[in-house]
Amino acid sequence: MLLQVTAQNYKKSGYYLKGHTVIVVDVLRATSSIIWACRNGATKVIPAADPGEGASMAARMGGCLLAGERDGLKLPGFDLGNSPSEFTRDTVQGKTIVISTTNGTGAIRNMESAGNLLIGGMLNRTAVAKRAVELGNDIIIACAGTEGEFSADDILAAGCIASAIVSLTELDEQCDLTIVSRLVYESWKKGSMDIAATHHYRHLVEMGFIEDARFCLQEDVTDVVPVYNNGMIQPMA
Ligand code: MLT
């Protein structure tokens, strides 16, 4: 089994992705919010390419919640932003959510031709690692990054999931960024990497979302693994 980590905006042919299990990670905050929505009983989460597509999908379907952000803030007219704290059981149980975020939902859509597409974060690190290993294909951990750039928070989360994968199975090969992401994770665990100094974390703090940043960086809070199939994400049965 080959384990790859990609930094941002990963593009590969559908033919290549079909043979792979892809775990999309946007730890601050889109994939963490989606994991949390599924954990709290949302029946479906539909990632939209942009806010306009999200709004028209939600209008067409009726009865769903429209969520998303730009520059971290809830979009005008939307029901919810992109804070995991908004995706409570009271709000989302039994609901379909349509969501558009700056980087995370686009990264999910970019990977939609993968053989298996899982939604990962630190919140579900062991569960998503186990599921990916069980599927038996080569694995790509696809980081969303921030506006086309590498983002240290995603590399940390990728390393966190990659380390769980390595503890579950013997790999034939791992790419250089897998090795680097695992080192980032190990140094964060030892307290020698200050994630609070990194760009997206600082941006969230400036926007008043420090609790979200702390929440999303917790490990193994849930076993729920959201799975993308045919345009929608559902918690794995
Ligand atoms: C994104 O998709 O870019 C993020 O989740 C941004 C955010 O923190 O809301």
PDB file of C-alpha atoms and ligand atoms in Angstrom:
ATOM      1  CA  MET A   1       0.000   0.000   0.000  1.00  0.00           C
ATOM      2  CA  LEU A   2       1.257   3.473  -0.981  1.00  0.00           C
ATOM      3  CA  LEU A   3       0.437   6.442   1.259  1.00  0.00           C
ATOM      4  CA  GLN A   4       0.575   9.914  -0.231  1.00  0.00           C
ATOM      5  CA  VAL A   5      -0.105  13.330   1.281  1.00  0.00           C
ATOM      6  CA  THR A   6      -0.824  16.221  -1.076  1.00  0.00           C
ATOM      7  CA  ALA A   7      -0.523  19.860  -0.010  1.00  0.00           C
ATOM      8  CA  GLN A   8      -3.240  21.737  -1.912  1.00  0.00           C
ATOM      9  CA  ASN A   9      -5.292  21.880  -5.095  1.00  0.00           C
ATOM     10  CA  TYR A  10      -4.464  18.347  -6.065  1.00  0.00           C
ATOM     11  CA  LYS A  11      -5.466  17.478  -9.611  1.00  0.00           C
ATOM     12  CA  LYS A  12      -5.162  13.999 -11.056  1.00  0.00           C
ATOM     13  CA  SER A  13      -7.111  12.199 -13.712  1.00  0.00           C
ATOM     14  CA  GLY A  14     -10.302  10.467 -12.694  1.00  0.00           C
ATOM     15  CA  TYR A  15      -8.751   7.264 -14.009  1.00  0.00           C
ATOM     16  CA  TYR A  16      -5.890   7.536 -11.507  1.00  0.00           C
ATOM     17  CA  LEU A  17      -8.140   8.509  -8.594  1.00  0.00           C
ATOM     18  CA  LYS A  18     -10.541   5.613  -9.228  1.00  0.00           C
ATOM     19  CA  GLY A  19      -7.944   3.159  -7.925  1.00  0.00           C
ATOM     20  CA  HIS A  20      -7.398   5.143  -4.718  1.00  0.00           C
ATOM     21  CA  THR A  21      -9.000   5.869  -1.406  1.00  0.00           C
ATOM     22  CA  VAL A  22      -8.847   9.627  -0.849  1.00  0.00           C
ATOM     23  CA  ILE A  23      -9.210  11.250   2.566  1.00  0.00           C
ATOM     24  CA  VAL A  24      -9.932  14.973   2.173  1.00  0.00           C
ATOM     25  CA  VAL A  25      -8.731  17.132   5.063  1.00  0.00           C
ATOM     26  CA  ASP A  26      -9.561  20.768   5.777  1.00  0.00           C
ATOM     27  CA  VAL A  27      -9.058  20.604   9.510  1.00  0.00           C
ATOM     28  CA  LEU A  28      -9.711  24.348  10.071  1.00  0.00           C
ATOM     29  CA  ARG A  29     -12.640  24.011   9.657  1.00  0.00           C
ATOM     30  CA  ALA A  30     -14.681  22.567   6.795  1.00  0.00           C
ATOM     31  CA  THR A  31     -14.039  18.843   7.171  1.00  0.00           C
ATOM     32  CA  SER A  32     -14.206  19.149  10.991  1.00  0.00           C
ATOM     33  CA  SER A  33     -17.622  20.836  10.670  1.00  0.00           C
ATOM     34  CA  ILE A  34     -18.838  18.129   8.276  1.00  0.00           C
ATOM     35  CA  ILE A  35     -17.626  15.369  10.626  1.00  0.00           C
ATOM     36  CA  TRP A  36     -19.390  17.111  13.491  1.00  0.00           C
ATOM     37  CA  ALA A  37     -22.625  17.565  11.531  1.00  0.00           C
ATOM     38  CA  CYS A  38     -22.652  13.842  10.645  1.00  0.00           C
ATOM     39  CA  ARG A  39     -21.809  12.900  14.241  1.00  0.00           C
ATOM     40  CA  ASN A  40     -24.789  14.966  15.383  1.00  0.00           C
ATOM     41  CA  GLY A  41     -27.241  13.230  13.089  1.00  0.00           C
ATOM     42  CA  ALA A  42     -27.275  15.184   9.805  1.00  0.00           C
ATOM     43  CA  THR A  43     -28.518  12.704   7.207  1.00  0.00           C
ATOM     44  CA  LYS A  44     -26.702  14.248   4.241  1.00  0.00           C
ATOM     45  CA  VAL A  45     -24.160  16.994   3.638  1.00  0.00           C
ATOM     46  CA  ILE A  46     -23.929  18.284   0.074  1.00  0.00           C
ATOM     47  CA  PRO A  47     -20.717  20.172  -0.771  1.00  0.00           C
ATOM     48  CA  ALA A  48     -21.398  22.977  -3.242  1.00  0.00           C
ATOM     49  CA  ALA A  49     -18.734  24.396  -5.569  1.00  0.00           C
ATOM     50  CA  ASP A  50     -19.626  27.983  -4.640  1.00  0.00           C
ATOM     51  CA  PRO A  51     -22.222  29.923  -2.628  1.00  0.00           C
ATOM     52  CA  GLY A  52     -24.448  30.519  -5.685  1.00  0.00           C
ATOM     53  CA  GLU A  53     -24.597  26.813  -6.504  1.00  0.00           C
ATOM     54  CA  GLY A  54     -25.292  26.092  -2.818  1.00  0.00           C
ATOM     55  CA  ALA A  55     -28.147  28.595  -2.665  1.00  0.00           C
ATOM     56  CA  SER A  56     -29.809  27.253  -5.827  1.00  0.00           C
ATOM     57  CA  MET A  57     -29.434  23.611  -4.705  1.00  0.00           C
ATOM     58  CA  ALA A  58     -30.994  24.463  -1.338  1.00  0.00           C
ATOM     59  CA  ALA A  59     -33.848  26.388  -2.991  1.00  0.00           C
ATOM     60  CA  ARG A  60     -34.533  23.477  -5.365  1.00  0.00           C
ATOM     61  CA  MET A  61     -34.523  20.842  -2.628  1.00  0.00           C
ATOM     62  CA  GLY A  62     -36.376  22.817   0.031  1.00  0.00           C
ATOM     63  CA  GLY A  63     -36.333  21.930   3.736  1.00  0.00           C
ATOM     64  CA  CYS A  64     -32.552  21.797   4.052  1.00  0.00           C
ATOM     65  CA  LEU A  65     -30.055  23.971   5.904  1.00  0.00           C
ATOM     66  CA  LEU A  66     -27.763  26.201   3.846  1.00  0.00           C
ATOM     67  CA  ALA A  67     -24.307  26.609   5.402  1.00  0.00           C
ATOM     68  CA  GLY A  68     -21.002  28.156   4.451  1.00  0.00           C
ATOM     69  CA  GLU A  69     -18.499  30.927   4.815  1.00  0.00           C
ATOM     70  CA  ARG A  70     -16.292  33.324   2.966  1.00  0.00           C
ATOM     71  CA  ASP A  71     -13.374  34.833   4.859  1.00  0.00           C
ATOM     72  CA  GLY A  72     -14.519  32.729   7.818  1.00  0.00           C
ATOM     73  CA  LEU A  73     -17.875  34.475   8.171  1.00  0.00           C
ATOM     74  CA  LYS A  74     -21.389  33.156   7.577  1.00  0.00           C
ATOM     75  CA  LEU A  75     -22.697  34.216   4.191  1.00  0.00           C
ATOM     76  CA  PRO A  76     -25.623  36.645   4.016  1.00  0.00           C
ATOM     77  CA  GLY A  77     -28.951  34.792   3.911  1.00  0.00           C
ATOM     78  CA  PHE A  78     -27.382  31.447   4.906  1.00  0.00           C
ATOM     79  CA  ASP A  79     -28.706  29.502   7.911  1.00  0.00           C
ATOM     80  CA  LEU A  80     -25.291  28.515   9.292  1.00  0.00           C
ATOM     81  CA  GLY A  81     -21.647  29.472   8.913  1.00  0.00           C
ATOM     82  CA  ASN A  82     -18.732  27.024   9.100  1.00  0.00           C
ATOM     83  CA  SER A  83     -18.249  26.707  12.848  1.00  0.00           C
ATOM     84  CA  PRO A  84     -18.555  23.172  14.241  1.00  0.00           C
ATOM     85  CA  SER A  85     -20.280  24.762  17.248  1.00  0.00           C
ATOM     86  CA  GLU A  86     -23.261  25.604  15.013  1.00  0.00           C
ATOM     87  CA  PHE A  87     -23.753  21.985  13.885  1.00  0.00           C
ATOM     88  CA  THR A  88     -25.407  20.845  17.122  1.00  0.00           C
ATOM     89  CA  ARG A  89     -27.741  17.880  17.408  1.00  0.00           C
ATOM     90  CA  ASP A  90     -30.698  20.234  17.981  1.00  0.00           C
ATOM     91  CA  THR A  91     -29.920  22.062  14.739  1.00  0.00           C
ATOM     92  CA  VAL A  92     -28.859  19.305  12.343  1.00  0.00           C
ATOM     93  CA  GLN A  93     -30.418  15.992  13.385  1.00  0.00           C
ATOM     94  CA  GLY A  94     -32.375  14.467  10.510  1.00  0.00           C
ATOM     95  CA  LYS A  95     -31.470  17.374   8.221  1.00  0.00           C
ATOM     96  CA  THR A  96     -29.802  17.739   4.848  1.00  0.00           C
ATOM     97  CA  ILE A  97     -27.131  20.448   4.832  1.00  0.00           C
ATOM     98  CA  VAL A  98     -25.838  22.169   1.695  1.00  0.00           C
ATOM     99  CA  ILE A  99     -22.435  23.741   2.399  1.00  0.00           C
ATOM    100  CA  SER A 100     -19.980  25.938   0.505  1.00  0.00           C
ATOM    101  CA  THR A 101     -16.652  26.958   2.060  1.00  0.00           C
ATOM    102  CA  THR A 102     -13.623  28.780   0.672  1.00  0.00           C
ATOM    103  CA  ASN A 103     -11.349  25.755   0.270  1.00  0.00           C
ATOM    104  CA  GLY A 104     -12.744  22.607   1.864  1.00  0.00           C
ATOM    105  CA  THR A 105     -15.860  21.919  -0.174  1.00  0.00           C
ATOM    106  CA  GLY A 106     -13.994  22.648  -3.436  1.00  0.00           C
ATOM    107  CA  ALA A 107     -11.272  20.164  -2.410  1.00  0.00           C
ATOM    108  CA  ILE A 108     -13.935  17.502  -1.847  1.00  0.00           C
ATOM    109  CA  ARG A 109     -15.478  18.177  -5.248  1.00  0.00           C
ATOM    110  CA  ASN A 110     -12.025  18.033  -6.927  1.00  0.00           C
ATOM    111  CA  MET A 111     -11.612  14.485  -5.627  1.00  0.00           C
ATOM    112  CA  GLU A 112     -15.073  13.186  -6.511  1.00  0.00           C
ATOM    113  CA  SER A 113     -13.820  10.599  -8.996  1.00  0.00           C
ATOM    114  CA  ALA A 114     -11.859   8.750  -6.287  1.00  0.00           C
ATOM    115  CA  GLY A 115     -12.724   5.080  -5.830  1.00  0.00           C
ATOM    116  CA  ASN A 116     -13.559   5.884  -2.221  1.00  0.00           C
ATOM    117  CA  LEU A 117     -13.745   9.401  -0.813  1.00  0.00           C
ATOM    118  CA  LEU A 118     -13.671   9.844   2.963  1.00  0.00           C
ATOM    119  CA  ILE A 119     -13.884  13.028   5.026  1.00  0.00           C
ATOM    120  CA  GLY A 120     -11.123  13.261   7.599  1.00  0.00           C
ATOM    121  CA  GLY A 121      -9.894  15.394  10.423  1.00  0.00           C
ATOM    122  CA  MET A 122      -8.235  15.036  13.775  1.00  0.00           C
ATOM    123  CA  LEU A 123     -11.671  14.542  15.364  1.00  0.00           C
ATOM    124  CA  ASN A 124     -12.038  11.148  13.613  1.00  0.00           C
ATOM    125  CA  ARG A 125      -8.353  10.295  12.942  1.00  0.00           C
ATOM    126  CA  THR A 126      -8.346   6.648  14.028  1.00  0.00           C
ATOM    127  CA  ALA A 127     -11.761   5.836  12.586  1.00  0.00           C
ATOM    128  CA  VAL A 128     -10.961   7.356   9.180  1.00  0.00           C
ATOM    129  CA  ALA A 129      -7.527   5.676   9.151  1.00  0.00           C
ATOM    130  CA  LYS A 130      -9.080   2.275   9.940  1.00  0.00           C
ATOM    131  CA  ARG A 131     -11.698   2.647   7.231  1.00  0.00           C
ATOM    132  CA  ALA A 132      -9.089   3.669   4.645  1.00  0.00           C
ATOM    133  CA  VAL A 133      -6.871   0.707   5.543  1.00  0.00           C
ATOM    134  CA  GLU A 134      -9.832  -1.721   5.402  1.00  0.00           C
ATOM    135  CA  LEU A 135     -10.599  -0.590   1.857  1.00  0.00           C
ATOM    136  CA  GLY A 136      -7.191  -1.952   0.827  1.00  0.00           C
ATOM    137  CA  ASN A 137      -6.325   0.573  -1.916  1.00  0.00           C
ATOM    138  CA  ASP A 138      -3.447   3.014  -2.081  1.00  0.00           C
ATOM    139  CA  ILE A 139      -4.348   6.063   0.024  1.00  0.00           C
ATOM    140  CA  ILE A 140      -4.108   9.784  -0.704  1.00  0.00           C
ATOM    141  CA  ILE A 141      -4.599  12.262   2.132  1.00  0.00           C
ATOM    142  CA  ALA A 142      -5.600  15.368   0.173  1.00  0.00           C
ATOM    143  CA  CYS A 143      -5.139  18.606   2.091  1.00  0.00           C
ATOM    144  CA  ALA A 144      -7.401  21.470   1.063  1.00  0.00           C
ATOM    145  CA  GLY A 145      -4.802  24.136   1.869  1.00  0.00           C
ATOM    146  CA  THR A 146      -5.733  27.810   1.940  1.00  0.00           C
ATOM    147  CA  GLU A 147      -6.551  29.643  -1.298  1.00  0.00           C
ATOM    148  CA  GLY A 148      -4.192  27.522  -3.368  1.00  0.00           C
ATOM    149  CA  GLU A 149      -1.388  27.623  -0.803  1.00  0.00           C
ATOM    150  CA  PHE A 150       0.043  25.029   1.516  1.00  0.00           C
ATOM    151  CA  SER A 151      -1.494  25.280   5.018  1.00  0.00           C
ATOM    152  CA  ALA A 152       0.372  23.977   8.081  1.00  0.00           C
ATOM    153  CA  ASP A 153      -2.814  23.056   9.975  1.00  0.00           C
ATOM    154  CA  ASP A 154      -3.806  20.623   7.210  1.00  0.00           C
ATOM    155  CA  ILE A 155      -0.296  19.140   7.107  1.00  0.00           C
ATOM    156  CA  LEU A 156      -0.501  18.608  10.876  1.00  0.00           C
ATOM    157  CA  ALA A 157      -3.872  16.832  10.515  1.00  0.00           C
ATOM    158  CA  ALA A 158      -2.586  14.789   7.565  1.00  0.00           C
ATOM    159  CA  GLY A 159       0.377  13.700   9.705  1.00  0.00           C
ATOM    160  CA  CYS A 160      -2.002  12.816  12.532  1.00  0.00           C
ATOM    161  CA  ILE A 161      -4.056  10.554  10.223  1.00  0.00           C
ATOM    162  CA  ALA A 162      -0.955   9.190   8.440  1.00  0.00           C
ATOM    163  CA  SER A 163       0.540   8.172  11.803  1.00  0.00           C
ATOM    164  CA  ALA A 164      -2.670   6.299  12.647  1.00  0.00           C
ATOM    165  CA  ILE A 165      -2.499   4.531   9.265  1.00  0.00           C
ATOM    166  CA  VAL A 166       1.137   3.567   9.843  1.00  0.00           C
ATOM    167  CA  SER A 167       0.235   2.066  13.209  1.00  0.00           C
ATOM    168  CA  LEU A 168      -2.473  -0.061  11.566  1.00  0.00           C
ATOM    169  CA  THR A 169      -0.700  -1.452   8.523  1.00  0.00           C
ATOM    170  CA  GLU A 170       2.646  -1.994   6.904  1.00  0.00           C
ATOM    171  CA  LEU A 171       3.185   0.404   4.003  1.00  0.00           C
ATOM    172  CA  ASP A 172       5.082  -0.478   0.822  1.00  0.00           C
ATOM    173  CA  GLU A 173       5.887   3.177   0.261  1.00  0.00           C
ATOM    174  CA  GLN A 174       5.177   6.650   1.591  1.00  0.00           C
ATOM    175  CA  CYS A 175       5.809   9.906  -0.252  1.00  0.00           C
ATOM    176  CA  ASP A 176       8.103  12.649   1.060  1.00  0.00           C
ATOM    177  CA  LEU A 177       5.196  14.815   2.218  1.00  0.00           C
ATOM    178  CA  THR A 178       3.841  11.860   4.207  1.00  0.00           C
ATOM    179  CA  ILE A 179       7.178  11.643   6.022  1.00  0.00           C
ATOM    180  CA  VAL A 180       7.249  15.421   6.603  1.00  0.00           C
ATOM    181  CA  SER A 181       3.622  15.565   7.795  1.00  0.00           C
ATOM    182  CA  ARG A 182       4.297  12.789  10.314  1.00  0.00           C
ATOM    183  CA  LEU A 183       7.296  14.736  11.617  1.00  0.00           C
ATOM    184  CA  VAL A 184       5.133  17.863  11.959  1.00  0.00           C
ATOM    185  CA  TYR A 185       2.574  15.852  13.907  1.00  0.00           C
ATOM    186  CA  GLU A 186       5.226  14.303  16.168  1.00  0.00           C
ATOM    187  CA  SER A 187       6.775  17.665  16.950  1.00  0.00           C
ATOM    188  CA  TRP A 188       3.317  19.152  17.678  1.00  0.00           C
ATOM    189  CA  LYS A 189       2.629  16.243  20.072  1.00  0.00           C
ATOM    190  CA  LYS A 190       5.909  16.946  21.861  1.00  0.00           C
ATOM    191  CA  GLY A 191       5.021  20.643  22.166  1.00  0.00           C
ATOM    192  CA  SER A 192       7.816  21.797  19.893  1.00  0.00           C
ATOM    193  CA  MET A 193       5.586  23.024  17.078  1.00  0.00           C
ATOM    194  CA  ASP A 194       3.420  26.081  17.817  1.00  0.00           C
ATOM    195  CA  ILE A 195       0.363  25.661  15.610  1.00  0.00           C
ATOM    196  CA  ALA A 196      -1.072  28.904  17.053  1.00  0.00           C
ATOM    197  CA  ALA A 197       1.664  30.770  15.138  1.00  0.00           C
ATOM    198  CA  THR A 198       0.495  29.500  11.752  1.00  0.00           C
ATOM    199  CA  HIS A 199      -1.509  31.517   9.220  1.00  0.00           C
ATOM    200  CA  HIS A 200      -4.984  30.016   9.245  1.00  0.00           C
ATOM    201  CA  TYR A 201      -5.026  29.422  12.990  1.00  0.00           C
ATOM    202  CA  ARG A 202      -4.079  33.089  13.583  1.00  0.00           C
ATOM    203  CA  HIS A 203      -6.743  34.203  11.111  1.00  0.00           C
ATOM    204  CA  LEU A 204      -9.401  32.246  12.990  1.00  0.00           C
ATOM    205  CA  VAL A 205      -8.253  33.765  16.291  1.00  0.00           C
ATOM    206  CA  GLU A 206      -8.436  37.268  14.761  1.00  0.00           C
ATOM    207  CA  MET A 207     -11.993  36.524  13.563  1.00  0.00           C
ATOM    208  CA  GLY A 208     -13.012  35.435  17.093  1.00  0.00           C
ATOM    209  CA  PHE A 209     -12.984  31.680  16.408  1.00  0.00           C
ATOM    210  CA  ILE A 210     -10.266  30.500  18.824  1.00  0.00           C
ATOM    211  CA  GLU A 211     -12.637  27.936  20.368  1.00  0.00           C
ATOM    212  CA  ASP A 212     -13.243  26.428  16.905  1.00  0.00           C
ATOM    213  CA  ALA A 213      -9.504  26.149  16.265  1.00  0.00           C
ATOM    214  CA  ARG A 214      -8.990  24.371  19.597  1.00  0.00           C
ATOM    215  CA  PHE A 215     -11.995  22.133  19.042  1.00  0.00           C
ATOM    216  CA  CYS A 216     -10.912  21.000  15.568  1.00  0.00           C
ATOM    217  CA  LEU A 217      -7.431  20.009  16.802  1.00  0.00           C
ATOM    218  CA  GLN A 218      -8.751  17.435  19.285  1.00  0.00           C
ATOM    219  CA  GLU A 219      -8.006  13.814  18.420  1.00  0.00           C
ATOM    220  CA  ASP A 220     -10.401  10.875  18.264  1.00  0.00           C
ATOM    221  CA  VAL A 221     -13.521  12.559  19.534  1.00  0.00           C
ATOM    222  CA  THR A 222     -15.789  10.493  17.287  1.00  0.00           C
ATOM    223  CA  ASP A 223     -15.810   7.258  15.263  1.00  0.00           C
ATOM    224  CA  VAL A 224     -18.043   8.742  12.585  1.00  0.00           C
ATOM    225  CA  VAL A 225     -16.541   8.601   9.082  1.00  0.00           C
ATOM    226  CA  PRO A 226     -18.415  10.690   6.519  1.00  0.00           C
ATOM    227  CA  VAL A 227     -18.269   9.201   3.014  1.00  0.00           C
ATOM    228  CA  TYR A 228     -18.816  11.097  -0.260  1.00  0.00           C
ATOM    229  CA  ASN A 229     -20.746   9.351  -2.983  1.00  0.00           C
ATOM    230  CA  ASN A 230     -22.780  10.665  -5.912  1.00  0.00           C
ATOM    231  CA  GLY A 231     -22.627  14.292  -4.886  1.00  0.00           C
ATOM    232  CA  MET A 232     -23.431  13.802  -1.227  1.00  0.00           C
ATOM    233  CA  ILE A 233     -21.706  13.009   2.041  1.00  0.00           C
ATOM    234  CA  GLN A 234     -23.287  10.587   4.474  1.00  0.00           C
ATOM    235  CA  PRO A 235     -22.053   9.041   7.706  1.00  0.00           C
ATOM    236  CA  MET A 236     -20.744   5.543   7.062  1.00  0.00           C
ATOM    237  CA  ALA A 237     -23.331   2.948   8.097  1.00  0.00           C
TER     238      ALA A 237
HETATM  239  C1  MLT B   1     -12.347  26.632   4.146  1.00  0.00           C
HETATM  240  O1  MLT B   1     -13.038  25.812   3.530  1.00  0.00           O
HETATM  241  O2  MLT B   1     -11.552  27.373   3.595  1.00  0.00           O
HETATM  242  C2  MLT B   1     -12.343  26.766   5.643  1.00  0.00           C
HETATM  243  O3  MLT B   1     -13.005  25.798   6.272  1.00  0.00           O
HETATM  244  C3  MLT B   1     -12.351  28.176   6.114  1.00  0.00           C
HETATM  245  C4  MLT B   1     -12.881  28.393   7.505  1.00  0.00           C
HETATM  246  O4  MLT B   1     -12.139  28.283   8.486  1.00  0.00           O
HETATM  247  O5  MLT B   1     -14.076  28.702   7.643  1.00  0.00           O
END
